[in-house]
Structure formats: C-alpha cells, structure tokens
PDB file of C-alpha atoms in Angstrom:
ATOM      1  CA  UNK A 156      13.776 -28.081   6.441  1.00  0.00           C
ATOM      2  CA  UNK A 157      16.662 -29.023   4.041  1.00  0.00           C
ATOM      3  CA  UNK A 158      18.483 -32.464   4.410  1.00  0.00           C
ATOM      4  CA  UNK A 159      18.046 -34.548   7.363  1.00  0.00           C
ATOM      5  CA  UNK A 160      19.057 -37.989   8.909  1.00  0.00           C
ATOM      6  CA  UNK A 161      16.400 -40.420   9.925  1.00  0.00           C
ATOM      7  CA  UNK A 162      16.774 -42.994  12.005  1.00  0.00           C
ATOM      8  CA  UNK A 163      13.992 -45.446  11.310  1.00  0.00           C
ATOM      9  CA  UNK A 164      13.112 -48.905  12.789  1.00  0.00           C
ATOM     10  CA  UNK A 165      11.961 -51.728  11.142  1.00  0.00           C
ATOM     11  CA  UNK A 166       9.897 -54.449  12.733  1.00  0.00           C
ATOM     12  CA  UNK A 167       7.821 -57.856  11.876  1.00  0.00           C
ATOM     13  CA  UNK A 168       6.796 -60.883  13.145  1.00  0.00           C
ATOM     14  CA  UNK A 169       4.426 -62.125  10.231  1.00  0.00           C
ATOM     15  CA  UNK A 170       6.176 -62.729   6.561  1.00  0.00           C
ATOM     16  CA  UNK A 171       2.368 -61.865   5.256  1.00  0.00           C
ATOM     17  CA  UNK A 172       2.246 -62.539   1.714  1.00  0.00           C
ATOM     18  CA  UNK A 173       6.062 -63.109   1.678  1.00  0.00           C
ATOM     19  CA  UNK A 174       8.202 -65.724   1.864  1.00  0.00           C
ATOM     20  CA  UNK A 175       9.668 -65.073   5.503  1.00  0.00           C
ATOM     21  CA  UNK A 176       9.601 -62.279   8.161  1.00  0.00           C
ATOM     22  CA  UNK A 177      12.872 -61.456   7.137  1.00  0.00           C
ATOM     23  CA  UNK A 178      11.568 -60.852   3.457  1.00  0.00           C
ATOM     24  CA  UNK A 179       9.390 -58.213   5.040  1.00  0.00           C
ATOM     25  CA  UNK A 180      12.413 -55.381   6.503  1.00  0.00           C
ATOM     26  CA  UNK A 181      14.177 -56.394   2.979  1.00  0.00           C
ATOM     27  CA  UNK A 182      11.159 -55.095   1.261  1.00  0.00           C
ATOM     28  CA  UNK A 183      10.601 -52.240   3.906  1.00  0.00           C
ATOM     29  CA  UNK A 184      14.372 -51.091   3.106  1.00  0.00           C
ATOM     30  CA  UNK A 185      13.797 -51.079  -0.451  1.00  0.00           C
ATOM     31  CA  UNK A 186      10.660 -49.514  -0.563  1.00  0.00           C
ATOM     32  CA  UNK A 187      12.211 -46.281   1.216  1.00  0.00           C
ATOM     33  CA  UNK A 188      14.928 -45.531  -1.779  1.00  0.00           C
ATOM     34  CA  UNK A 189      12.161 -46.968  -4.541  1.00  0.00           C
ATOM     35  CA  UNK A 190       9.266 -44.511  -3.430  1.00  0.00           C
ATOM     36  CA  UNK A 191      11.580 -42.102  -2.846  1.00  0.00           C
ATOM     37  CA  UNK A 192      11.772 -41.499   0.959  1.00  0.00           C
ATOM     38  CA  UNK A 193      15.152 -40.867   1.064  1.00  0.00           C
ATOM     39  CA  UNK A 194      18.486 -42.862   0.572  1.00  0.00           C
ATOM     40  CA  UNK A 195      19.732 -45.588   3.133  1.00  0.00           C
ATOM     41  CA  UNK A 196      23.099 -44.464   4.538  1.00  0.00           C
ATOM     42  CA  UNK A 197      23.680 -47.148   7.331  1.00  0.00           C
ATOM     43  CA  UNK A 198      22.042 -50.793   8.389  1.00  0.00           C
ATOM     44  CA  UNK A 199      22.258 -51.926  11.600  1.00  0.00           C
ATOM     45  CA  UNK A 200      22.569 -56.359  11.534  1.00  0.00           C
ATOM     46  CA  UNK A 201      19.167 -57.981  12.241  1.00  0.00           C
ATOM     47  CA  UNK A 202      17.995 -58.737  15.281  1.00  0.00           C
ATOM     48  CA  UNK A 203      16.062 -61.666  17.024  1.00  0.00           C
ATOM     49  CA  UNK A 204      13.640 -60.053  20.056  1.00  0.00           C
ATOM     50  CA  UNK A 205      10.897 -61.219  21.978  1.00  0.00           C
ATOM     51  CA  UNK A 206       8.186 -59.704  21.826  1.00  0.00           C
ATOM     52  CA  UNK A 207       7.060 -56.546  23.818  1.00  0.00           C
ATOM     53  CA  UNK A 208       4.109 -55.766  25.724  1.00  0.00           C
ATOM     54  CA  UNK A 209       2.788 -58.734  27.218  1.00  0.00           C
ATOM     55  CA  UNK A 210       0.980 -60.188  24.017  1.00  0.00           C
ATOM     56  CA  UNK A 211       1.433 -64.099  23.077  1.00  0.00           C
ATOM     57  CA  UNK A 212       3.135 -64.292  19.914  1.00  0.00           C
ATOM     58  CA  UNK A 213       6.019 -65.126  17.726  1.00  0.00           C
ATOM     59  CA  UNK A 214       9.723 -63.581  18.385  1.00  0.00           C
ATOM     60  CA  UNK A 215      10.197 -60.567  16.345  1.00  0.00           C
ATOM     61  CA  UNK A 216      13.235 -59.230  13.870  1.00  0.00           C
ATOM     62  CA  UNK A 217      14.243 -56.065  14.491  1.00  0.00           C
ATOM     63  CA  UNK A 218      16.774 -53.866  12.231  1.00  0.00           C
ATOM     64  CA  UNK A 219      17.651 -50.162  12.233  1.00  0.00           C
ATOM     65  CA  UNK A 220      18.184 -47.952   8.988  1.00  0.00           C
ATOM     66  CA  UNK A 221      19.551 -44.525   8.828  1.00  0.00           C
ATOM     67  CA  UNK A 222      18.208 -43.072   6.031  1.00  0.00           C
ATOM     68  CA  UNK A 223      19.118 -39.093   4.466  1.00  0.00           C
ATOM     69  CA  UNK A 224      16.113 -37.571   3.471  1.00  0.00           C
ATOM     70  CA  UNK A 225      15.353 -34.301   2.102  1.00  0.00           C
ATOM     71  CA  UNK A 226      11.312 -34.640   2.737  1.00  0.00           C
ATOM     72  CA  UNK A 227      10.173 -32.693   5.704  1.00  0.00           C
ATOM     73  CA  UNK A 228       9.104 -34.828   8.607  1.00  0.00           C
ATOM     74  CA  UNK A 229       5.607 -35.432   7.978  1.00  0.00           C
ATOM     75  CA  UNK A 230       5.768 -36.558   4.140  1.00  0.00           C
ATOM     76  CA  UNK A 231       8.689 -38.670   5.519  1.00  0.00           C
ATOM     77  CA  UNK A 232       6.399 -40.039   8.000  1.00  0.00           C
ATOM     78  CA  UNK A 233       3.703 -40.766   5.467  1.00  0.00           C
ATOM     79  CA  UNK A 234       6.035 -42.220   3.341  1.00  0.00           C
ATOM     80  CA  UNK A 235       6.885 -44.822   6.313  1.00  0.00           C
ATOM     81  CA  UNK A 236       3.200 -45.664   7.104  1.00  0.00           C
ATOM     82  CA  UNK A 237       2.625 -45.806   3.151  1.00  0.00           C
ATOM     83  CA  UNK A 238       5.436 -48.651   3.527  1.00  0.00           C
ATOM     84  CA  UNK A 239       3.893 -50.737   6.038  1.00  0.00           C
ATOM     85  CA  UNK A 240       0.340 -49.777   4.624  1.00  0.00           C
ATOM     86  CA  UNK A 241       1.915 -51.861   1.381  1.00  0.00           C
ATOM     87  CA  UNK A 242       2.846 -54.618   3.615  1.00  0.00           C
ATOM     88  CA  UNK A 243      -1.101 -55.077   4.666  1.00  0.00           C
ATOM     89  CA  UNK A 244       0.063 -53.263   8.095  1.00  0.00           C
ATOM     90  CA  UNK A 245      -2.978 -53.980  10.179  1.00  0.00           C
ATOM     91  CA  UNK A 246      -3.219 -52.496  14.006  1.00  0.00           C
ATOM     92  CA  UNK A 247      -5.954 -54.443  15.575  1.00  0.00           C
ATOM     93  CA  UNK A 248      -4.190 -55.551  18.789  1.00  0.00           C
ATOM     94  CA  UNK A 249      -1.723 -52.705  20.785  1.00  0.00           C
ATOM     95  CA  UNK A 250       1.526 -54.711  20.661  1.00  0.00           C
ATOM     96  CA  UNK A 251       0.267 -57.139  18.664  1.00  0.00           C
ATOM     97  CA  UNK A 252       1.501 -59.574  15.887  1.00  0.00           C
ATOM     98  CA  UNK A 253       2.237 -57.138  12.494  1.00  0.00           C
ATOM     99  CA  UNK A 254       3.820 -57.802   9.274  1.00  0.00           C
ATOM    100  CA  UNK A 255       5.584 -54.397   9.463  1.00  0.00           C
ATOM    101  CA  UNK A 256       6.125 -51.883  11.875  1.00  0.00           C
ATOM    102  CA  UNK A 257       8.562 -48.584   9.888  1.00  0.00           C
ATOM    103  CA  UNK A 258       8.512 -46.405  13.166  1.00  0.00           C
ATOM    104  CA  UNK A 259      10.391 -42.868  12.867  1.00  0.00           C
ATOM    105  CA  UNK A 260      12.902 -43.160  15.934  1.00  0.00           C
ATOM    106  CA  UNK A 261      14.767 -39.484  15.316  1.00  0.00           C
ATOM    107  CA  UNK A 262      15.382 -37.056  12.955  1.00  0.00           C
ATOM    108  CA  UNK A 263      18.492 -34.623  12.750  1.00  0.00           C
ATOM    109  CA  UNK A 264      18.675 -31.585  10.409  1.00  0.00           C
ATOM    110  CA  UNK A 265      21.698 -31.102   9.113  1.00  0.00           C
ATOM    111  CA  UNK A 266      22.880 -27.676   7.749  1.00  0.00           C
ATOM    112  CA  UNK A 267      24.265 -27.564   4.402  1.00  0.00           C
ATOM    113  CA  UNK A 268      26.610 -25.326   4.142  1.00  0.00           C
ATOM    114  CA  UNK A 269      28.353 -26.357   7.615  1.00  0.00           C
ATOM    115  CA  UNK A 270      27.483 -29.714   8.301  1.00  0.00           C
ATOM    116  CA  UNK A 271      26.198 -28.939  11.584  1.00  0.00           C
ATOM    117  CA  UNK A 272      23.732 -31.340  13.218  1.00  0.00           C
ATOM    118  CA  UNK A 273      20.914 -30.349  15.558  1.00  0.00           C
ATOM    119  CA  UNK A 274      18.325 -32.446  16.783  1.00  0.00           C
ATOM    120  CA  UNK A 275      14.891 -32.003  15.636  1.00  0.00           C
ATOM    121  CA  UNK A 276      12.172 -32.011  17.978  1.00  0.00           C
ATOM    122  CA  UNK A 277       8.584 -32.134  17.117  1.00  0.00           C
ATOM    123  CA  UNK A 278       7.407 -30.320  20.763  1.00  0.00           C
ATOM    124  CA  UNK A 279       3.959 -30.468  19.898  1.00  0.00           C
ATOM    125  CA  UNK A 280       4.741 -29.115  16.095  1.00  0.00           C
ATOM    126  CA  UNK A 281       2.928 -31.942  14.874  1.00  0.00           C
ATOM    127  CA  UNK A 282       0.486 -32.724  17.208  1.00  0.00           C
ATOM    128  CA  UNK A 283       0.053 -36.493  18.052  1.00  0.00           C
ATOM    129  CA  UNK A 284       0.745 -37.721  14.517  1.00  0.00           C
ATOM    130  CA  UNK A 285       4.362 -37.241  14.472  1.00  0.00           C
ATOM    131  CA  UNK A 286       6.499 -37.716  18.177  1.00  0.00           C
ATOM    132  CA  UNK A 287      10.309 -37.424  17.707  1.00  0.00           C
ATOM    133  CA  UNK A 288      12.429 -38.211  18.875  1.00  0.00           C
ATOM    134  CA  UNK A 289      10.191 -40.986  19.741  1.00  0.00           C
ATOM    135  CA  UNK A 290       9.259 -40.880  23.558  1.00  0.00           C
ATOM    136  CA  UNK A 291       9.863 -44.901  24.578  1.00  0.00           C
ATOM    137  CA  UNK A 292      12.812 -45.182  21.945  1.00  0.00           C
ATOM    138  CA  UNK A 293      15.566 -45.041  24.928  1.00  0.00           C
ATOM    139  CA  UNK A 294      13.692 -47.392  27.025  1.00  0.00           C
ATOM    140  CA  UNK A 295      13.028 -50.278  24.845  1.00  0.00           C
ATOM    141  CA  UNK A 296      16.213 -52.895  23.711  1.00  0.00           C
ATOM    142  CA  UNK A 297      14.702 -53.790  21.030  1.00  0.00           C
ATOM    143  CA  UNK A 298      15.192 -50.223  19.511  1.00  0.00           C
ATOM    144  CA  UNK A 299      18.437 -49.710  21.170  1.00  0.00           C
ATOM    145  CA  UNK A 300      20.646 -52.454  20.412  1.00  0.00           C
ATOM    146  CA  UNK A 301      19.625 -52.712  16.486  1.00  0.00           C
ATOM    147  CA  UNK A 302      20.367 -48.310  16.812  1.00  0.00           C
ATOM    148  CA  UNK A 303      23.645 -48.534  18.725  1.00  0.00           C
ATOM    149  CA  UNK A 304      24.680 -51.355  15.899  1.00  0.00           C
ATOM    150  CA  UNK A 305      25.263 -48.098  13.428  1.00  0.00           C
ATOM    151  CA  UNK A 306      28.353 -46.708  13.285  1.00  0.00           C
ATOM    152  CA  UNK A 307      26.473 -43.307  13.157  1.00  0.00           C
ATOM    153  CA  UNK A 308      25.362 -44.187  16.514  1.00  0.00           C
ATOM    154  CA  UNK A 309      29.022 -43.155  17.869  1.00  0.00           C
ATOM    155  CA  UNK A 310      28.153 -39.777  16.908  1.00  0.00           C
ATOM    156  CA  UNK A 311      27.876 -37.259  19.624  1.00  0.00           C
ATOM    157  CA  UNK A 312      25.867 -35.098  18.193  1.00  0.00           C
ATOM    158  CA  UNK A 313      23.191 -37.323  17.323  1.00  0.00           C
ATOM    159  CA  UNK A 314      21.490 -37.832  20.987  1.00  0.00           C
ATOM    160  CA  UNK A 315      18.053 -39.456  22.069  1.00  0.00           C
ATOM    161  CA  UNK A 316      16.803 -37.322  25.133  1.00  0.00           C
ATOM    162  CA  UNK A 317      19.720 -35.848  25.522  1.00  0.00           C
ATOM    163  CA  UNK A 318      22.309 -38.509  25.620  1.00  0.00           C
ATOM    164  CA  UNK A 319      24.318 -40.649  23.203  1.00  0.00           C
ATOM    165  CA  UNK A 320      22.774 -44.527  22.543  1.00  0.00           C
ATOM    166  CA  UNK A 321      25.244 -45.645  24.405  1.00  0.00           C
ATOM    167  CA  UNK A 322      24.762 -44.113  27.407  1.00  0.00           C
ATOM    168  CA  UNK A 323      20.962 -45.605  27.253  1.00  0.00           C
ATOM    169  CA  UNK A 324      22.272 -49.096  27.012  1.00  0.00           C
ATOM    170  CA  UNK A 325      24.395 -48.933  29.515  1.00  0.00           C
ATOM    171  CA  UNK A 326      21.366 -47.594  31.888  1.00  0.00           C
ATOM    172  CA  UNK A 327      19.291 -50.310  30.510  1.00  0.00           C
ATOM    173  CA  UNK A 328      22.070 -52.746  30.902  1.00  0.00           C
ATOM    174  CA  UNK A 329      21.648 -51.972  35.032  1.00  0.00           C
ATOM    175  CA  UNK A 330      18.024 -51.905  34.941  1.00  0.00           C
ATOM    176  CA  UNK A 331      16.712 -54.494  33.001  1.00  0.00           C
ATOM    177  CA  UNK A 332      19.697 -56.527  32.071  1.00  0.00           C
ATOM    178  CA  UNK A 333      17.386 -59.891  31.044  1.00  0.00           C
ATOM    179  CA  UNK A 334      15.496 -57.717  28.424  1.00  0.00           C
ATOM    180  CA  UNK A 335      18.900 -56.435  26.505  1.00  0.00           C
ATOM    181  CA  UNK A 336      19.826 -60.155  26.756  1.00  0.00           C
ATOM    182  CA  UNK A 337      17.403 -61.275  24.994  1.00  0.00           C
ATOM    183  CA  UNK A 338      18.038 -59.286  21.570  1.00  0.00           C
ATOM    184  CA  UNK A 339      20.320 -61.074  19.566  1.00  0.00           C
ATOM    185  CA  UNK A 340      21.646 -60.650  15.880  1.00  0.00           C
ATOM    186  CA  UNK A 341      20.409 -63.422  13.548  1.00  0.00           C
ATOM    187  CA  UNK A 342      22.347 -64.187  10.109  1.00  0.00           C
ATOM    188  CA  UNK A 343      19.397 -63.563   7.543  1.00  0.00           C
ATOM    189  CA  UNK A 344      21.146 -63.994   3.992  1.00  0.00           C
ATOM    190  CA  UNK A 345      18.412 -61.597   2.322  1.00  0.00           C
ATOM    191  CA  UNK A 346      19.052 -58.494   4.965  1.00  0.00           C
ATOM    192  CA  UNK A 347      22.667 -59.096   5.297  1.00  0.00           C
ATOM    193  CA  UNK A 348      23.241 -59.494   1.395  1.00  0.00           C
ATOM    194  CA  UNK A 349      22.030 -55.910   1.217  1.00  0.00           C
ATOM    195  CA  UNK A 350      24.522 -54.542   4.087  1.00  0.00           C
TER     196      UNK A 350
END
C-alpha cells in the first residue's frame, strides 16, 4: 500500500509494572519507532478522561499519535496489539481498567509521487480484526479532543466518516456537552518532554 498516516490512540489507567500511568503512553510511543511500526510525526498533549462505559474505575490518560508508516494495515495493527501485549494488556472486563489500550483510529494512504491523500477504508477487507476508520472514533471525546489537538487534524483531507474532527466536536459539543467537558489536558513531564 506504500506510505501511510496513522492516527493511533493511546490509553491507560493502570501504570502496571511502571512507575505511573503516564509511564505507560511514554513507553507505548517509543515502542512504535523502536519495533519499527513506523515514525511519530505529531503528539497530541495528554489528556485526563473519565472513564467510558459505565465501569467503576480510575480516570484515564488519553493521548493521540500520528505516526507514518510504510507497513500495510494489518502488520501495523499487529504491531499495535504487540505494544500493548508488552505492556501485560489484559481484556477481561469490556471497558474495563487496562494498562494500555494502542487502538488504530484511521489510516490515510498517501501517494508518493503526488502527495495526494485518500482515506483508507477497511469495508469488510479485513474482516472483524481490523475496522478503520474506527466506527465509535467520532462519537467518543475521549478520542476526539486528544485527535483534534494535532495540527494534522486541520487537514481537510484527512476526514473521520466523512467530515473533518472538527466538525465532530462541534456536534458532540451540542449533544453531550458534559462528556467533552470532562477531558482535560494534564502536564505529565515524561509525555510532554517527548513533544
């Protein structure tokens, strides 16, 4: 498929065998340029967010990474569950508590030779292993906010369902204005050192 632009998101809400939950998306940033994965272009700030999904637990920290890539989108998506596989990534509880989550919001192929930018779509290409652009992605603000933090999120070309992340916040902003409230940047000296 050639180069492409992934836009992944990073979330925890257990440090794990780290030193803080924080530690963990440091780690899970690192880990995509040190196994290879692809090369981080953009970080969004982190993010404070309650959780999601109606399970007691702690507050999570969100961040978004745009990362250029040149594996196709399955090896980059086993490269991502790899990540939080390394991070003891457990899924015993649907919206549970997790030391990692590395979810695969979009992907855009970009042409070489003319820079153009189209929007890949797996349409059933993949089965139910691989969903992009991801199907909840424009309805959730923990995924939008830490997104729309990237400059690349100003670019037109790179839509979610067919419209620009800001256009999603702003309908989220009328329909659930309490939820985009409640995701906040946090100063984390490891995750901002690496901005």
């Amino acid at each position: 498929m050639g180069e492409m632009l992934a836009i992944v998101g990073l979330g925890s809400n257990l440090a794990g065998e780290l030193e803080s939950i924080d530690a963990q998306l440091v780690r899970a940033a690192e880990q995509i340029e040190a196994t290879g994965a692809g090369k981080i272009v953009e970080r969004s700030r982190m993010f404070a967010t309650p959780p999601w999904g109606g399970v007691e637990q702690e507050d999570f920290r969100n961040a978004t990474i745009a990362v250029s890539t040149q594996l196709e989108p399955l090896e980059f998506l086993h490269a991502c569950q790899a990540i939080e596989q390394a991070a003891h990534r457990t899924r015993e509880v649907r919206w549970g508590p997790r030391t990692l989550d590395v979810d695969v919001l979009a992907l855009y192929a970009i042409e070489p030779a003319t820079g153009e930018v189209s929007v890949v779509e797996s349409a059933g290409r993949w089965g139910e292993e691989l969903i992009v652009p991801h199907p909840y992605a424009h309805q959730r603000a923990f995924v939008l906010v830490p997104w729309a933090d990237l400059d690349v999120a100003e670019d037109s070309r790179l839509t979610l369902a067919g419209q620009g992340i800001g256009a999603w916040l702003e309908s989220l902003a009328r329909t659930e204005p309490g939820e985009l409230a409640e995701v906040r940047p946090v100063a984390s000296p490891q995750w901002d050192a690496a901005r």
